[in-house]
Amino acid sequence: MPTVVLMDVSLSMTRPVSVDGSEEFQRKNLAVHGLNMLFEHMASNYRLEFTSLMAFSSLWDLLVPFTRDYNTLQEALSNLEDYDKTCVESALQGVSNVVQQEWGSACPCQVVLVTDGSLGIGKGSLRHSLQTLKHRGDDKKFPLPFPFPTKMYIMCVANAEELQMTDAMDNLEELLRLSGGDGQIFSMEGPLCMKSVQAMFGRLIDYAYSPFHAVLHCGNLSSDVQVFPRPEPVVLDEEVEPMPRSVSTDLEIIGFIEIGDISSPPVISRHLVLPIAVNKEVDEVGTGATDELEEEPSASQMAGKSPNFCVLLHGSLKVEGMVALVQLGPEWYGMLYSQADSKKKSNLMLSVFDPGAEPLPWLGKISHLGPVSEAAENPYGEDDNKSPFPVQPQVKRSYAQNVTVWIKASGLQTDVQKILRNARKLPDKTQTFYKELNRLRKAALAFGFWELLKGVADLLERECTLLPDSAHPDAAFQLSHAAQQLKLASTATSELVKNGLIYNSLYLCGPRWRQHLFVLNIVRCL
Amino acid sequence: IPKMFSVSHKTVFVVDHCPYMAESSRQQVECDVLTKSRAQGVIPLAPVSKSLWTCAVECSMEYCRILYDIYPKDKLVSSFFLHLFILQVNYIVSDSEFHILNSWRREDQSTHELMSALAAVGPPNPREDPECCSILHGLVAAVEALCKITELQHERRTTLMDTADRVANRGRIICLTNAKSDTHVRMLEDCIQETILEQNKLAAGSDRLMAIQQCDLVLVHIHPQGEDTLVSDRPKKEISSLLTSEVHSVRAGRHLATKLNILVQQHFDLASTTITNIPMKEEQHANTSANYDVELLHHRDAHLEFFKSGGSSDINLNKFAYMIRITVKSSEHNGTNVCFKVHQFVFKKLKTDMSPLCCAGDLHMAGTSTRENGLKETITLKWCTPRTNSIELHYCTGAYRISPTDVNSRPSSCLTNFLLNGRSVLLEQPRKSGSKVISHMLSSHGGEIFLHVLNSNRSTLEDPPSISEGCGGRVTDYRITDFGEFMRENRLTPVSESSHDPSGKLPAERAKAQLERYTRYWPMIISQTTIFNMQAVVPLANLIVKETLSDEDVLTCQKTVYNLVDMERKNDPLPISTVGSRGKGPKRDEQYRIMWNELETLVKTHAGDTDRHQRVLDCIIACRSKPPEEEERKKRGRKREDREDKAEKNGSKETEDKSWQDSERLKGLLDKDEQESEVIKDSPDSPEPLNKKPRLSTEEVQPPERAKGPVSLLTMWTNRITAANSRKHQEFIGRVSSVNNKFELYQQLKDENGMDVHENGKATR
């Protein structure tokens, strides 16, 4: 989940902070200090996050495009200049543009807005933006909510009392609500100083940037892992299940499935699963600081060299072309697989399915997937040439069952012509003739389309009169019989209709009729 | 966030069966298409025309067909993002009495059921007295039906218990009738309103009924072609807090079909995609091929990206403008205005002026208003030449069931058959220039066709550190092939819900239990194990992990053990020999001792499961060779006793908890072993961890990673001396016999300090 840091560089940010004695700070300095702390944290604990830095006043400027290079971000922070007034709306428009340009409109994004809570004056101020919200044309819409899912963190270099004296807090709350409500407003506690700004950014880090650690289990084999980015809680149905569901910190493998069987399933998010060395020895490794410094490289080397289950699992998944089905919580599942990037580096990846008992119709209920060993006969076959997947639905879909639809005239014409073509080839085509005739008749009865039955009866009688002398005597017999039955059906009472379907199929043999004219094939251009 | 029990959860169709509906729609169908060769002298059949009833029935069946294709009744959740409700249709035919054709039960929800029920009703009788018939009977029955609880509502209410009131009851009534006037329509609305109030009172006192919280009435007034309508269109309006109503006045025939197609899309959040450039050939002209288009319906989230984009990003604007194709399907009276508006809108986009105009909302609005007026909106995707890609795992953000708009047309059935045969097709966005963007894939799974949405944006996970750079990444002798075999044995298969396991565990729980058994002793690297490198152990190793053993299985295990005894007697080499052994005699004994120990460890983890498992262990203990020296035996005996004590303690308890504890204990033991080996590695003057290959040359004695780190003079000196000495003398016995440096070193330390020092002092997990 990429992060955009949106830094207020309006003049009000240069307001000095009264500190007893010593040095004098501006609010900007405090903000920069806090952001530096955030970037340092990310560099060491969340380094795969893409972050960009934007500064805004009445205009906005993308200082650092999305990057994982936190040095660049910190450097840009140290070169901030001061500009005019705060205009949040245009800055948010900028965020919207920058994010969509880079990640499209489906990728969830975090926005860290750093401001002092003085939100501009007059036109362009947040107050003005919110007041005019409802009186806008389509061409001047407020940028919130963003098209992409957003988490908005508003960092105020001001304390709550200060914000509540004006309508700043109300406006910021409205802003958060407009963004979709996912996020938080942070303000400073106590006097404005380095310590309290640290505390505020510390709360942000705990809230949004703490790494997600979990244990991956496969029976008794296990590995400590970091899941990146953090899996987000999901709300299923606001009405029936309003509580958000979170991914468990114990990821339990249930079993394994071939890639071909799981077949590009839809997922709600993807995450890297990175094995980590949880170093519980740290406390016991003596007290000397110098010792620790020297220990570090060898400790990470050791971690690289002691066998880790993730690496084993990844290697085998890759070689075998399989995925591991993993349980993430009650009725919530995902899959682990090897993902290779363009540079031939590969990694263990977790894809999270939609929460629920049956995320993929072609697997059936996940809780009803059991071990192969229980089956009387190996469903994968002795030579590994079969598969129990996909699970077949009980009812065929309309396109798989030759339904009758006559909404367009062509549908009806085709069906009638099919019958006539077969009628001309009686008695050879008796079986198909009756099959098509019964299909038409069933549909005509359901639709109450008795006029059609009469019409087709007339057509069959006409065909009877047009039979050449050389025709088989049975042809005439079948045609007149069918015509009679159709006429009977079209005048019947409903009781007769129920039982009156034509069952007559005297000749059940004969070659299968092929619809030469009407078969289309998709051209294979391989 | 979608609501599971929205208005779309229940739909009741009420189709008027009064004598007037037997009237002709006056839309004629020529069904006798004569071929030229036969045309002479044959009088073609007069065209047939459908009655109003036939039109109403076939269009509502088409509505149901699309619905059941996209939201099948037997699936609670069909795909990602919007998760779907069970959608049920109750079909009521109304005349002097009313015929209820089906119920909310899942097995009643299919077009087959409805078709045969409709056949039994038959068309209305034009000679019946129109005064005796009223659609009212049907509408009252429809409200009653909405109060009846569905299976899903019942299930949810039962599971939620305290919060059962969260399960809402909403529904929609689609009434196809020929109303007399606007006043007549108002009378029908009032009647429904009253019935709802009455029924809600009844429902308050019943378990199987639920009060209606919201009801949407969609009244479709059908009139024959060429006749002026007496009922006017009216957009959705609120009659009361419980009831909304909208009126559509439509000519029978294809207009009605179009209307219901639009309604099903609106009611169930569907959207349309047209696949273009599908190369097809007719069988008789195999040499030539033509390109066909096929239109599909599916959930509109399949185009979420398009609907959401627009706004500021001009790239998206461009893309979007090109995607939307608007076709004028019919020219209803007020269609022109809207038509113009829409085109202007598209034109604006095509010009791609950079102003941040036209957000998603606009387009959606435009779309709905166009639909109302007979315009059709579809998103075009281009067929990509198929390639086999079943083993490729695409990053797919959604999969939605489809239904072809024109299901039995030749191009449609050609496409669906192609897909049903197991092929997948990638779809690309048509673009004027630039690179190809593949955004969707059509694929069938078990006889159902899905439109998969593929991610075409930049990934936030690009360029991650390779797994070989992380923990355990430097280890090179993982048992990759063995674990692959393990994965095959632990593949999953669907187990029918009816098959009940005596343990009462669900199949997935049994799968996890199997994983637990299979991994009680599973060394991850080749140099950590002897027995798993030996063919001779395979039969036993495969059987011992089973939940239950037959007598025959025990026999096989025993045979395996005897075979090993035999091997030992014959002094056959063991694969352990690759781990640094030289010479003969006692060393071979040591190898066997290590092998026996490992085998015992494996079997002990299962010995508590059943008596038969225990018999295998007994066999091993009885058969295995005894260590040569008295001293050794004492020590090992002590250790074994210790383990057995613990094994007994835990083995007697059968519950899952205990077996878990057991495995935890085992893990502890294994950990301890690992730690011991780590201790050795840490210490500068201990030997290099053993490799697969026998140590033959001195170069290997010098560990490569040591050379990098800071090395003390003492270490260098010791290493040199060790290297030099190792050429001259026979290897130290402990070093030779150790498995991955595990077993023998530091035992005196343990004896002095008690065994647990290292375990407690160093926990790796």
PDB file of C-alpha atoms in Angstrom, chain B residues 610-755:
ATOM      1  CA  THR B 610      -2.053 -46.798  18.462  1.00  0.00           C
ATOM      2  CA  ASP B 611      -0.855 -50.132  19.787  1.00  0.00           C
ATOM      3  CA  ARG B 612       0.253 -51.091  16.314  1.00  0.00           C
ATOM      4  CA  HIS B 613       2.436 -48.013  16.095  1.00  0.00           C
ATOM      5  CA  GLN B 614       3.909 -49.015  19.442  1.00  0.00           C
ATOM      6  CA  ARG B 615       4.604 -52.506  18.113  1.00  0.00           C
ATOM      7  CA  VAL B 616       6.762 -51.007  15.387  1.00  0.00           C
ATOM      8  CA  LEU B 617       8.750 -49.144  17.997  1.00  0.00           C
ATOM      9  CA  ASP B 618       9.085 -52.260  20.121  1.00  0.00           C
ATOM     10  CA  CYS B 619      10.403 -54.094  17.114  1.00  0.00           C
ATOM     11  CA  ILE B 620      13.056 -51.454  16.528  1.00  0.00           C
ATOM     12  CA  ILE B 621      14.161 -51.414  20.141  1.00  0.00           C
ATOM     13  CA  ALA B 622      14.367 -55.179  20.171  1.00  0.00           C
ATOM     14  CA  CYS B 623      16.258 -55.489  16.919  1.00  0.00           C
ATOM     15  CA  ARG B 624      18.628 -52.564  16.900  1.00  0.00           C
ATOM     16  CA  SER B 625      22.255 -53.187  17.588  1.00  0.00           C
ATOM     17  CA  LYS B 626      23.598 -52.310  20.969  1.00  0.00           C
ATOM     18  CA  PRO B 627      26.421 -49.815  21.221  1.00  0.00           C
ATOM     19  CA  PRO B 628      29.795 -51.436  21.634  1.00  0.00           C
ATOM     20  CA  GLU B 629      31.070 -49.855  24.794  1.00  0.00           C
ATOM     21  CA  GLU B 630      29.571 -50.268  28.191  1.00  0.00           C
ATOM     22  CA  GLU B 631      30.092 -46.612  28.991  1.00  0.00           C
ATOM     23  CA  GLU B 632      28.270 -45.486  25.886  1.00  0.00           C
ATOM     24  CA  ARG B 633      25.363 -47.732  26.557  1.00  0.00           C
ATOM     25  CA  LYS B 634      24.902 -46.367  30.036  1.00  0.00           C
ATOM     26  CA  LYS B 635      24.756 -42.844  28.834  1.00  0.00           C
ATOM     27  CA  ARG B 636      22.464 -43.545  26.015  1.00  0.00           C
ATOM     28  CA  GLY B 637      20.282 -45.693  28.184  1.00  0.00           C
ATOM     29  CA  ARG B 638      19.863 -42.772  30.508  1.00  0.00           C
ATOM     30  CA  LYS B 639      18.930 -40.504  27.691  1.00  0.00           C
ATOM     31  CA  ARG B 640      16.535 -42.965  26.191  1.00  0.00           C
ATOM     32  CA  GLU B 641      14.842 -43.520  29.479  1.00  0.00           C
ATOM     33  CA  ASP B 642      14.396 -39.873  29.778  1.00  0.00           C
ATOM     34  CA  ARG B 643      12.772 -39.643  26.400  1.00  0.00           C
ATOM     35  CA  GLU B 644      10.658 -42.666  26.984  1.00  0.00           C
ATOM     36  CA  ASP B 645       9.446 -41.248  30.227  1.00  0.00           C
ATOM     37  CA  LYS B 646       8.204 -38.211  28.455  1.00  0.00           C
ATOM     38  CA  ALA B 647       6.839 -40.223  25.590  1.00  0.00           C
ATOM     39  CA  GLU B 648       4.909 -42.385  27.985  1.00  0.00           C
ATOM     40  CA  LYS B 649       3.550 -39.452  29.820  1.00  0.00           C
ATOM     41  CA  ASN B 650       2.244 -37.898  26.665  1.00  0.00           C
ATOM     42  CA  GLY B 651       1.594 -41.000  24.650  1.00  0.00           C
ATOM     43  CA  SER B 652      -1.060 -42.240  27.011  1.00  0.00           C
ATOM     44  CA  LYS B 653      -3.205 -39.246  26.399  1.00  0.00           C
ATOM     45  CA  GLU B 654      -5.085 -39.353  23.171  1.00  0.00           C
ATOM     46  CA  THR B 655      -6.613 -35.941  22.808  1.00  0.00           C
ATOM     47  CA  GLU B 656      -5.597 -33.527  20.147  1.00  0.00           C
ATOM     48  CA  ASP B 657      -4.225 -31.158  22.750  1.00  0.00           C
ATOM     49  CA  LYS B 658      -1.902 -33.711  24.088  1.00  0.00           C
ATOM     50  CA  SER B 659      -0.653 -34.819  20.761  1.00  0.00           C
ATOM     51  CA  TRP B 660       0.098 -31.225  20.081  1.00  0.00           C
ATOM     52  CA  GLN B 661       1.978 -30.937  23.316  1.00  0.00           C
ATOM     53  CA  ASP B 662       3.752 -34.054  22.351  1.00  0.00           C
ATOM     54  CA  SER B 663       4.837 -32.560  19.111  1.00  0.00           C
ATOM     55  CA  GLU B 664       5.875 -29.404  20.910  1.00  0.00           C
ATOM     56  CA  ARG B 665       8.007 -31.471  23.180  1.00  0.00           C
ATOM     57  CA  LEU B 666       9.511 -33.151  20.192  1.00  0.00           C
ATOM     58  CA  LYS B 667      10.135 -29.846  18.591  1.00  0.00           C
ATOM     59  CA  GLY B 668      11.938 -28.888  21.745  1.00  0.00           C
ATOM     60  CA  LEU B 669      14.138 -31.929  21.449  1.00  0.00           C
ATOM     61  CA  LEU B 670      14.868 -31.234  17.832  1.00  0.00           C
ATOM     62  CA  ASP B 671      15.554 -27.635  18.585  1.00  0.00           C
ATOM     63  CA  LYS B 672      17.974 -28.655  21.182  1.00  0.00           C
ATOM     64  CA  ASP B 673      19.746 -30.797  18.660  1.00  0.00           C
ATOM     65  CA  GLU B 674      19.907 -27.900  16.271  1.00  0.00           C
ATOM     66  CA  GLN B 675      21.202 -25.651  18.955  1.00  0.00           C
ATOM     67  CA  GLU B 676      23.905 -28.042  19.777  1.00  0.00           C
ATOM     68  CA  SER B 677      25.006 -28.000  16.219  1.00  0.00           C
ATOM     69  CA  GLU B 678      24.901 -24.241  16.253  1.00  0.00           C
ATOM     70  CA  VAL B 679      26.992 -24.153  19.367  1.00  0.00           C
ATOM     71  CA  ILE B 680      29.563 -26.128  17.547  1.00  0.00           C
ATOM     72  CA  LYS B 681      29.510 -23.838  14.595  1.00  0.00           C
ATOM     73  CA  ASP B 682      29.889 -20.818  16.804  1.00  0.00           C
ATOM     74  CA  SER B 683      32.956 -22.077  18.443  1.00  0.00           C
ATOM     75  CA  PRO B 684      35.990 -21.213  16.363  1.00  0.00           C
ATOM     76  CA  ASP B 685      37.943 -24.374  16.930  1.00  0.00           C
ATOM     77  CA  SER B 686      35.206 -26.833  16.277  1.00  0.00           C
ATOM     78  CA  PRO B 687      35.024 -28.520  12.921  1.00  0.00           C
ATOM     79  CA  GLU B 688      33.127 -27.335   9.931  1.00  0.00           C
ATOM     80  CA  PRO B 689      29.489 -28.450   9.802  1.00  0.00           C
ATOM     81  CA  LEU B 690      29.419 -31.627   7.836  1.00  0.00           C
ATOM     82  CA  ASN B 691      28.753 -31.549   4.173  1.00  0.00           C
ATOM     83  CA  LYS B 692      27.138 -34.086   1.978  1.00  0.00           C
ATOM     84  CA  LYS B 693      30.475 -34.981   0.465  1.00  0.00           C
ATOM     85  CA  PRO B 694      33.075 -36.782   2.464  1.00  0.00           C
ATOM     86  CA  ARG B 695      35.801 -34.525   3.634  1.00  0.00           C
ATOM     87  CA  LEU B 696      38.689 -35.366   1.412  1.00  0.00           C
ATOM     88  CA  SER B 697      40.732 -32.280   0.952  1.00  0.00           C
ATOM     89  CA  THR B 698      42.016 -29.773   3.415  1.00  0.00           C
ATOM     90  CA  GLU B 699      40.469 -26.830   1.585  1.00  0.00           C
ATOM     91  CA  GLU B 700      37.110 -27.793   2.815  1.00  0.00           C
ATOM     92  CA  VAL B 701      38.242 -27.671   6.346  1.00  0.00           C
ATOM     93  CA  GLN B 702      38.578 -23.956   6.088  1.00  0.00           C
ATOM     94  CA  PRO B 703      35.028 -22.659   6.315  1.00  0.00           C
ATOM     95  CA  PRO B 704      34.507 -19.945   3.708  1.00  0.00           C
ATOM     96  CA  GLU B 705      32.489 -17.637   5.918  1.00  0.00           C
ATOM     97  CA  ARG B 706      35.161 -17.702   8.582  1.00  0.00           C
ATOM     98  CA  ALA B 707      37.581 -16.246   6.160  1.00  0.00           C
ATOM     99  CA  LYS B 708      35.397 -13.198   5.763  1.00  0.00           C
ATOM    100  CA  GLY B 709      34.812 -12.283   9.385  1.00  0.00           C
ATOM    101  CA  PRO B 710      37.381 -11.055  11.838  1.00  0.00           C
ATOM    102  CA  VAL B 711      39.567 -14.021  12.687  1.00  0.00           C
ATOM    103  CA  SER B 712      41.697 -14.108  15.730  1.00  0.00           C
ATOM    104  CA  LEU B 713      45.271 -15.290  15.579  1.00  0.00           C
ATOM    105  CA  LEU B 714      44.361 -18.217  17.774  1.00  0.00           C
ATOM    106  CA  THR B 715      41.645 -19.283  15.366  1.00  0.00           C
ATOM    107  CA  MET B 716      43.939 -19.070  12.408  1.00  0.00           C
ATOM    108  CA  TRP B 717      46.579 -21.038  14.211  1.00  0.00           C
ATOM    109  CA  THR B 718      44.145 -23.666  15.389  1.00  0.00           C
ATOM    110  CA  ASN B 719      42.647 -24.038  11.969  1.00  0.00           C
ATOM    111  CA  ARG B 720      46.017 -24.516  10.425  1.00  0.00           C
ATOM    112  CA  ILE B 721      47.067 -27.056  12.946  1.00  0.00           C
ATOM    113  CA  THR B 722      43.775 -28.866  12.602  1.00  0.00           C
ATOM    114  CA  ALA B 723      44.106 -28.922   8.866  1.00  0.00           C
ATOM    115  CA  ALA B 724      47.624 -30.181   9.012  1.00  0.00           C
ATOM    116  CA  ASN B 725      46.829 -32.802  11.605  1.00  0.00           C
ATOM    117  CA  SER B 726      43.783 -34.099   9.856  1.00  0.00           C
ATOM    118  CA  ARG B 727      46.011 -35.265   7.050  1.00  0.00           C
ATOM    119  CA  LYS B 728      48.235 -37.185   9.356  1.00  0.00           C
ATOM    120  CA  HIS B 729      45.942 -38.931  11.737  1.00  0.00           C
ATOM    121  CA  GLN B 730      42.684 -40.793  11.723  1.00  0.00           C
ATOM    122  CA  GLU B 731      39.726 -38.561  12.387  1.00  0.00           C
ATOM    123  CA  PHE B 732      38.507 -38.109  15.902  1.00  0.00           C
ATOM    124  CA  ILE B 733      35.824 -40.665  16.499  1.00  0.00           C
ATOM    125  CA  GLY B 734      33.203 -38.240  17.742  1.00  0.00           C
ATOM    126  CA  ARG B 735      33.657 -36.033  14.749  1.00  0.00           C
ATOM    127  CA  VAL B 736      33.346 -38.914  12.378  1.00  0.00           C
ATOM    128  CA  SER B 737      30.222 -40.293  13.905  1.00  0.00           C
ATOM    129  CA  SER B 738      28.395 -37.051  14.468  1.00  0.00           C
ATOM    130  CA  VAL B 739      25.390 -36.277  12.326  1.00  0.00           C
ATOM    131  CA  ASN B 740      25.543 -32.683  11.424  1.00  0.00           C
ATOM    132  CA  ASN B 741      27.676 -32.255  14.495  1.00  0.00           C
ATOM    133  CA  LYS B 742      24.781 -33.170  16.635  1.00  0.00           C
ATOM    134  CA  PHE B 743      25.194 -35.864  19.060  1.00  0.00           C
ATOM    135  CA  GLU B 744      28.338 -36.619  20.784  1.00  0.00           C
ATOM    136  CA  LEU B 745      30.238 -33.493  21.628  1.00  0.00           C
ATOM    137  CA  TYR B 746      29.821 -31.680  24.909  1.00  0.00           C
ATOM    138  CA  GLN B 747      28.180 -34.569  26.599  1.00  0.00           C
ATOM    139  CA  GLN B 748      30.448 -34.277  29.578  1.00  0.00           C
ATOM    140  CA  LEU B 749      29.296 -30.696  29.870  1.00  0.00           C
ATOM    141  CA  LYS B 750      25.744 -31.865  30.117  1.00  0.00           C
ATOM    142  CA  ASP B 751      26.635 -34.417  32.667  1.00  0.00           C
ATOM    143  CA  GLU B 752      28.191 -31.777  34.818  1.00  0.00           C
ATOM    144  CA  ASN B 753      25.597 -29.090  34.485  1.00  0.00           C
ATOM    145  CA  GLY B 754      22.485 -31.081  33.923  1.00  0.00           C
ATOM    146  CA  MET B 755      20.958 -31.564  30.556  1.00  0.00           C
TER     147      MET B 755
END
